[in-house]
PDB file of C-alpha atoms in Angstrom:
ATOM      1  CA  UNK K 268      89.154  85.649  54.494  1.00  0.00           C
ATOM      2  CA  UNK K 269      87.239  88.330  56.472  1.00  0.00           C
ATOM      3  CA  UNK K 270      89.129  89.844  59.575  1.00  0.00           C
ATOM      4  CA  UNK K 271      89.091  87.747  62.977  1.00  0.00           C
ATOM      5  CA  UNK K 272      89.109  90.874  65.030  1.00  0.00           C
ATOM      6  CA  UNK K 273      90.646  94.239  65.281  1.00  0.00           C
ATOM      7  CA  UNK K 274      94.445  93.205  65.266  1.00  0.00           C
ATOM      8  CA  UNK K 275      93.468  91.273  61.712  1.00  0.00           C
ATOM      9  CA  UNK K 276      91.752  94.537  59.883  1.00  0.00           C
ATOM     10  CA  UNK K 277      92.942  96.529  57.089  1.00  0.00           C
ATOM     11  CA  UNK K 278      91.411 100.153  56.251  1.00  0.00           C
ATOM     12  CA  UNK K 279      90.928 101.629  53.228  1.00  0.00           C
ATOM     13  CA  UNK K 280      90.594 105.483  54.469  1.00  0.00           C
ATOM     14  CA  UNK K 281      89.512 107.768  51.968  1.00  0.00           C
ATOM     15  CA  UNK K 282      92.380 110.115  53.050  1.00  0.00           C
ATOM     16  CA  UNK K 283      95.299 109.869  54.671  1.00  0.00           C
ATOM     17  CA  UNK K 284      95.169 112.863  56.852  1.00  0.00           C
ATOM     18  CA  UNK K 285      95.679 112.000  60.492  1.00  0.00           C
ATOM     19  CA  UNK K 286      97.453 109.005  59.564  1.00  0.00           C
ATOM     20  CA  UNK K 287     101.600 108.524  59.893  1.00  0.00           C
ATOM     21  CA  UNK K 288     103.902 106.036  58.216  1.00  0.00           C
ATOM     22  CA  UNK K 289     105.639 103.109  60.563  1.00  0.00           C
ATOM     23  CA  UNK K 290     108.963 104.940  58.927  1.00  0.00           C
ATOM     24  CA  UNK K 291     107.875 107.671  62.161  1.00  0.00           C
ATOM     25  CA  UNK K 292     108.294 105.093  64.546  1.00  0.00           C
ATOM     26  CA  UNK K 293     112.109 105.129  63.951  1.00  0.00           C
ATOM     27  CA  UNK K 294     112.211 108.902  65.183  1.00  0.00           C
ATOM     28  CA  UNK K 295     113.198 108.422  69.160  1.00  0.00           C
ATOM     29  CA  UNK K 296     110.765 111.311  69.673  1.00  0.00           C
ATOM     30  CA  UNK K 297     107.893 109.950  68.395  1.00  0.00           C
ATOM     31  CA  UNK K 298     109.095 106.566  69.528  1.00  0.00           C
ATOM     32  CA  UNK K 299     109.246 107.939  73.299  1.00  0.00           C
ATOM     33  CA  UNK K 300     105.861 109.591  72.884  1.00  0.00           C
ATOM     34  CA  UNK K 301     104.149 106.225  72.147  1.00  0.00           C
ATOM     35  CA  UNK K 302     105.606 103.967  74.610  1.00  0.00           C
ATOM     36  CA  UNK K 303     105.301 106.898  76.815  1.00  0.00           C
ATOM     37  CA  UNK K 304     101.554 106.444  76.266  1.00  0.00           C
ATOM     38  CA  UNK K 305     101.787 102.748  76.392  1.00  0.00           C
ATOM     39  CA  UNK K 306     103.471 102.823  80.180  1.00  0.00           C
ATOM     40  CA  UNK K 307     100.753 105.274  81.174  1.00  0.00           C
ATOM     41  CA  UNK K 308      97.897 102.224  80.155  1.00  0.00           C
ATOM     42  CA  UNK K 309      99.621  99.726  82.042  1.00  0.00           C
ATOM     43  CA  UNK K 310     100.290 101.677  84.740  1.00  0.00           C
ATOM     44  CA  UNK K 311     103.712 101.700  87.526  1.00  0.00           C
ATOM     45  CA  UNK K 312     106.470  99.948  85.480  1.00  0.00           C
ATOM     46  CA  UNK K 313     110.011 100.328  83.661  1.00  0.00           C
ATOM     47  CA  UNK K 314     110.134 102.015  80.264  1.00  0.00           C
ATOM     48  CA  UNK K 315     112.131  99.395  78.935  1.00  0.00           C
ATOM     49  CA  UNK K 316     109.316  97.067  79.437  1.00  0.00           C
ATOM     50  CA  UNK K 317     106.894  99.549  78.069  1.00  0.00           C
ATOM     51  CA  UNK K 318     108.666  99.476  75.314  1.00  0.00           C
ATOM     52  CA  UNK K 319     108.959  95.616  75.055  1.00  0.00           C
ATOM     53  CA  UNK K 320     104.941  95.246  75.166  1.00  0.00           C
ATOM     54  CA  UNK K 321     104.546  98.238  72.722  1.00  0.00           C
ATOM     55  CA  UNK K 322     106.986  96.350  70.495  1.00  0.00           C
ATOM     56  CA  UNK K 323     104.504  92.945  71.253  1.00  0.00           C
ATOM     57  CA  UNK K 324     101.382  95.457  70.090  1.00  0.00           C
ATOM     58  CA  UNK K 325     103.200  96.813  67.057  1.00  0.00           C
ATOM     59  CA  UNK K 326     104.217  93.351  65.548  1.00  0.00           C
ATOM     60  CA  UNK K 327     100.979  91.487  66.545  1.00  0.00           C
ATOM     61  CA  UNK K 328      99.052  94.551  64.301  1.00  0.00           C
ATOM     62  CA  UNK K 329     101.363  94.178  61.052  1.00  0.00           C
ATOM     63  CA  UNK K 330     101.681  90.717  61.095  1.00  0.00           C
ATOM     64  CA  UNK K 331      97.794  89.579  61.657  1.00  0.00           C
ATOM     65  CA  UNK K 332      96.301  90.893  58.651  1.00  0.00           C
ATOM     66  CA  UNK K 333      99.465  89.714  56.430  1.00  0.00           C
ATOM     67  CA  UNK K 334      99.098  86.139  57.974  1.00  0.00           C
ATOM     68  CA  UNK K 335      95.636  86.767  57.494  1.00  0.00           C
ATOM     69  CA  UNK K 336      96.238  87.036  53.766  1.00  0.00           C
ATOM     70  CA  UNK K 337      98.797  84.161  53.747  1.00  0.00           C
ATOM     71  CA  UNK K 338      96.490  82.039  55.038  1.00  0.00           C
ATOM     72  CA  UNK K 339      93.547  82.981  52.617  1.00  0.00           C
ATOM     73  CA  UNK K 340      95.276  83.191  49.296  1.00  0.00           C
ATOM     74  CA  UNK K 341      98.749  82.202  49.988  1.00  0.00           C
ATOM     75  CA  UNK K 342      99.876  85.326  49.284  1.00  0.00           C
ATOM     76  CA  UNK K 343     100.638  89.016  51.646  1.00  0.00           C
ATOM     77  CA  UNK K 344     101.613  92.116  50.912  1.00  0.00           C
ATOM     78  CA  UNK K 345     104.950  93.073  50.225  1.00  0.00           C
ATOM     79  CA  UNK K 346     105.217  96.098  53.065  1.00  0.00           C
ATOM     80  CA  UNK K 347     107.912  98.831  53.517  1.00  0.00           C
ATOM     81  CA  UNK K 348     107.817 101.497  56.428  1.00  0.00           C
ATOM     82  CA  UNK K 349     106.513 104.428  53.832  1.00  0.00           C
ATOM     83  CA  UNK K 350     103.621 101.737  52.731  1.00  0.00           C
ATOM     84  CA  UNK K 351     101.935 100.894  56.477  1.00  0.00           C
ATOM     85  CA  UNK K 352     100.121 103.788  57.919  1.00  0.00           C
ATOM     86  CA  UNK K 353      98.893 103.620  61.732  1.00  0.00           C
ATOM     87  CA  UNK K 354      96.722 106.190  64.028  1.00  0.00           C
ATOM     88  CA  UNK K 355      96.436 105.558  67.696  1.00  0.00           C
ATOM     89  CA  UNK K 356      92.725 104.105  68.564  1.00  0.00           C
ATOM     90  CA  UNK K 357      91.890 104.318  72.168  1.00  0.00           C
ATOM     91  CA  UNK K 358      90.962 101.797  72.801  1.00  0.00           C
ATOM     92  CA  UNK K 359      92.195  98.990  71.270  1.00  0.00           C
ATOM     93  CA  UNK K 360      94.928  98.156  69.147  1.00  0.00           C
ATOM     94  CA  UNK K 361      96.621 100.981  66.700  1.00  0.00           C
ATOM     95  CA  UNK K 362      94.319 101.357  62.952  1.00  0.00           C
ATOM     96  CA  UNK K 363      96.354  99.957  60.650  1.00  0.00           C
ATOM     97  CA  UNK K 364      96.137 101.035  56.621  1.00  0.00           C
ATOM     98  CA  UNK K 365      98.368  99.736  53.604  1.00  0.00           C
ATOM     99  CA  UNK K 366      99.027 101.033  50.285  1.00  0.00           C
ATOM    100  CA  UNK K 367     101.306  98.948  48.817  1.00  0.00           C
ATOM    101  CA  UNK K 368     100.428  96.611  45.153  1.00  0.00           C
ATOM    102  CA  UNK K 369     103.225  94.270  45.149  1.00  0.00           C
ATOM    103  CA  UNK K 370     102.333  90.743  47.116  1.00  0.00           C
ATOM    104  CA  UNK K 371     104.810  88.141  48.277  1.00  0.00           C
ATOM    105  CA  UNK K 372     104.409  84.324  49.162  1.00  0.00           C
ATOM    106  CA  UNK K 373     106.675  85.141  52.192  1.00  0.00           C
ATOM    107  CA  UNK K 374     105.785  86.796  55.793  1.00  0.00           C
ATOM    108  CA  UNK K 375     109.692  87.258  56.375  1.00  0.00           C
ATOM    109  CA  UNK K 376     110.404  88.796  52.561  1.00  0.00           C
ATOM    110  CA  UNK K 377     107.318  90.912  52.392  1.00  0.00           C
ATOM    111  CA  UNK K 378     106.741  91.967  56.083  1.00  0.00           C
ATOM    112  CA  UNK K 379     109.270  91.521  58.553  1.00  0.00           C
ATOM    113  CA  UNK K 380     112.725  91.870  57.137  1.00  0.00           C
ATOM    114  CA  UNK K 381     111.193  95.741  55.670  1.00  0.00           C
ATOM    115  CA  UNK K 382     109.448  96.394  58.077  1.00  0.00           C
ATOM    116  CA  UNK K 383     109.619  94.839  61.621  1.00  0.00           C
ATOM    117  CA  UNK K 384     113.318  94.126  61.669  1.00  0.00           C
ATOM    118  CA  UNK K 385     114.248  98.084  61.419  1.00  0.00           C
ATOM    119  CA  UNK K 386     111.261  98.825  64.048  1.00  0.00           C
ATOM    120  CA  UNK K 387     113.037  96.100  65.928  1.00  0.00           C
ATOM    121  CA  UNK K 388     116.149  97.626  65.918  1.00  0.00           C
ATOM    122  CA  UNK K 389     114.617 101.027  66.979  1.00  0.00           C
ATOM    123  CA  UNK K 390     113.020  99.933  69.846  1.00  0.00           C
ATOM    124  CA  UNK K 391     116.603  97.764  70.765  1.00  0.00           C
ATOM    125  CA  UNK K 392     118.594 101.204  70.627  1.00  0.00           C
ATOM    126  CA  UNK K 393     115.984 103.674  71.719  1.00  0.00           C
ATOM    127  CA  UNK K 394     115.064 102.012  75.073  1.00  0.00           C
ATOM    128  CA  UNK K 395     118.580  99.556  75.292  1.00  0.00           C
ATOM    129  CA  UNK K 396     116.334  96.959  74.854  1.00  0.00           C
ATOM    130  CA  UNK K 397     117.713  92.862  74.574  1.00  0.00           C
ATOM    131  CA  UNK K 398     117.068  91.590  70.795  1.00  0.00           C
ATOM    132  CA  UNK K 399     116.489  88.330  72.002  1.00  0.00           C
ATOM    133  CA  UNK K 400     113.268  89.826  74.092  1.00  0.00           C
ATOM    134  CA  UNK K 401     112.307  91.499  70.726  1.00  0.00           C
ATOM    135  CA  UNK K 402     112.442  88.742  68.415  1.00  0.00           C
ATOM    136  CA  UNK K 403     110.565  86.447  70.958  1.00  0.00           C
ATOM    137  CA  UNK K 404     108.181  89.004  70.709  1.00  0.00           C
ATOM    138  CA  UNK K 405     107.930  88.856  67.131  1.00  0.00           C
ATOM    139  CA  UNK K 406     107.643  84.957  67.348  1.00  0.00           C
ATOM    140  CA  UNK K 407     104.908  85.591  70.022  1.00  0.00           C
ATOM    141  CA  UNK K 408     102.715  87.726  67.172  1.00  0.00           C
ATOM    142  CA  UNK K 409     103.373  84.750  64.395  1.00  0.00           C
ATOM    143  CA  UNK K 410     101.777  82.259  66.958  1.00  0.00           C
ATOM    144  CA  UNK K 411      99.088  84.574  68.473  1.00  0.00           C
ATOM    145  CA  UNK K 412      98.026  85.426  64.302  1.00  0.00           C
ATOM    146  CA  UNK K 413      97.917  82.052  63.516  1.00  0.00           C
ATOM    147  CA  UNK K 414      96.286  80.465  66.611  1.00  0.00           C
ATOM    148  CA  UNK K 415      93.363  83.142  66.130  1.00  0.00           C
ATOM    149  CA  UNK K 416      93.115  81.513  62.239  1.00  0.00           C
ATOM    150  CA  UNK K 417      93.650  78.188  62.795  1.00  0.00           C
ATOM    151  CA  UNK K 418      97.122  77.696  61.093  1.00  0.00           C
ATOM    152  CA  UNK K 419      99.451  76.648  63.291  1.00  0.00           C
ATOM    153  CA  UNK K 420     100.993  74.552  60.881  1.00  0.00           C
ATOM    154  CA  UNK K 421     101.758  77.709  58.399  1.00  0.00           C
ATOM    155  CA  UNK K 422     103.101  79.782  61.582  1.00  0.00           C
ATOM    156  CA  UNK K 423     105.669  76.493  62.379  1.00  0.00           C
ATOM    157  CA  UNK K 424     106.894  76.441  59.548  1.00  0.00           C
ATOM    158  CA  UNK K 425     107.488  80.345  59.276  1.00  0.00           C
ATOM    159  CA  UNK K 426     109.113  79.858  62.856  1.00  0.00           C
ATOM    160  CA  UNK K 427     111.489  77.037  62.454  1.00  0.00           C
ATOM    161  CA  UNK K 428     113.623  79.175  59.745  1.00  0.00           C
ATOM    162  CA  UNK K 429     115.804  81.983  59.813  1.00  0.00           C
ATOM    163  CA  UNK K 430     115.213  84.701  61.429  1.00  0.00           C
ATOM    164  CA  UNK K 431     113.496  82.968  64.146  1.00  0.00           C
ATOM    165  CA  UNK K 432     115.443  80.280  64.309  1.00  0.00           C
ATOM    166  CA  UNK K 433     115.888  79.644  68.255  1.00  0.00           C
ATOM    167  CA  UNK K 434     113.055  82.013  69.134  1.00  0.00           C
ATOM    168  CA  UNK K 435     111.028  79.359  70.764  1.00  0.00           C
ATOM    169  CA  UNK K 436     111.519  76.317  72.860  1.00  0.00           C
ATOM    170  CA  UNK K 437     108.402  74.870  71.280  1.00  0.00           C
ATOM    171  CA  UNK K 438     106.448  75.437  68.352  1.00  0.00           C
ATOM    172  CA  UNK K 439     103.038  75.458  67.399  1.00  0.00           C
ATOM    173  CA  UNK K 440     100.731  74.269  68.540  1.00  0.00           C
ATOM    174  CA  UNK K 441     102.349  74.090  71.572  1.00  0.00           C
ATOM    175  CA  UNK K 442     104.202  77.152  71.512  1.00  0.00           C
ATOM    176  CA  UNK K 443     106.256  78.565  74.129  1.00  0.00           C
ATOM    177  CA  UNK K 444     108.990  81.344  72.940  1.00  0.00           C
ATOM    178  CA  UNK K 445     112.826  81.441  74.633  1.00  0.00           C
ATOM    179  CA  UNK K 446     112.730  85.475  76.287  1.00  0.00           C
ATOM    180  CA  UNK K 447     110.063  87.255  78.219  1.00  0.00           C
ATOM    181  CA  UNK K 448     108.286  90.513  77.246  1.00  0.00           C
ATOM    182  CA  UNK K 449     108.376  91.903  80.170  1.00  0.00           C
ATOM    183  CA  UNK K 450     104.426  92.745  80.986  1.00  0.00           C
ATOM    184  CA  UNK K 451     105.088  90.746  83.984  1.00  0.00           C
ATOM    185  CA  UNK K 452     106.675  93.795  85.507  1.00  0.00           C
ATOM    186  CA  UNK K 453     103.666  95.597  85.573  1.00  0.00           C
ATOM    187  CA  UNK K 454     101.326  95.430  88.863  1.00  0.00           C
ATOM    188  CA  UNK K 455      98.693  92.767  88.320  1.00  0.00           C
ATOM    189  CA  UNK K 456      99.386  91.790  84.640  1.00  0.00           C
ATOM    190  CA  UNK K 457     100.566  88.274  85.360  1.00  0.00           C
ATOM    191  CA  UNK K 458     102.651  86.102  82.766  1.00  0.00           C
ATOM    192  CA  UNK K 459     101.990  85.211  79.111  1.00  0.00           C
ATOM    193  CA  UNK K 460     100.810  82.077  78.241  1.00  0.00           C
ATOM    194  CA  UNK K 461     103.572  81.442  76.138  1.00  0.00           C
ATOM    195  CA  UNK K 462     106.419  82.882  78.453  1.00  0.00           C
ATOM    196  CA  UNK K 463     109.520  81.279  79.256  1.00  0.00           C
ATOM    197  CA  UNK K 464     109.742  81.970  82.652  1.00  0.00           C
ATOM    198  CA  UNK K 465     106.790  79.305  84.393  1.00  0.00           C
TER     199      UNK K 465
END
């Protein structure tokens, strides 16, 4: 299957220069520096909620082109942190490039218990951020991936098992998560469709 938009594409660059590991992410420098950049883009608001829509960004990017793969062949990659690179593209979402061989018939084995559950926990500790808003967020990225494809059946059945068990009031396709992100707390940016709080 061919990539729905940018969130969904994979590069292949012919050199890695320029481009950083997701393990970075965990350093609360480089950390601060990004959702530093993200808080500038939306504008007057908290860092903690910065941080909570950078989080959204972040998970949305890895998971779309492994659902993507899922989807098409039954199959993803099986990620780590040193396997996912990412460079800032302005604008738009972050480029996203994977060298990694090994493949996986599950999104939680091969994607988010190496990779998103330690960014998870950086962005919890880093900015004193509630896990419960994180995972939701997480849940949020499943459903947006697989309403983009078409599969809300595959992204059910991902989110009525552990870990996102109790993520979501509702699942797809009629999805509506248990937290908040947080964008609402910027000027203007109004509430998700699938936020808890309406």
């Amino acid at each position: 299957m061919r990539a729905v938009n940018p969130y969904f594409a994979l590069e292949t660059p012919s050199s890695l220069s320029g481009w950083t590991t997701l393990s970075a992410l965990a350093d609360r420098v480089v950390l601060h520096e990004r959702v530093a950049r993200t808080r500038a883009a939306l504008g007057a608001g908290p860092l903690r909620a910065a941080a909570s829509v950078d989080f959204l960004g972040v998970a949305s990017r890895v998971i779309s082109p492994a659902l993507l793969a899922l989807v098409g062949s039954a199959v993803t990659p099986a990620l780590s942190l040193d396997t996912v690179w990412w460079r800032d593209a302005v604008p738009g979402p972050m480029r996203l490039a994977v060298t990694a061989s090994a493949t996986s018939a599950s999104l939680v084995d091969a994607v988010v218990s190496p990779v998103l559950v330690p960014l998870l926990d950086a962005y919890a500790m880093t900015f004193a951020l509630s896990r419960m808003v994180l995972w939701g967020n997480m849940a949020s990225a499943v459903n947006g991936a697989a309403t983009q494809l078409g599969a809300a059946s595959v992204a059910a059945g991902v989110l009525s098992a552990p870990p996102f068990e109790g993520t979501a009031q509702s699942l797809p396709p009629w999805f509506r998560r248990n937290s908040c992100c947080l964008l609402y707390r910027f000027a203007g940016a109004g509430m998700c469709g699938d936020c808890v709080l309406p």
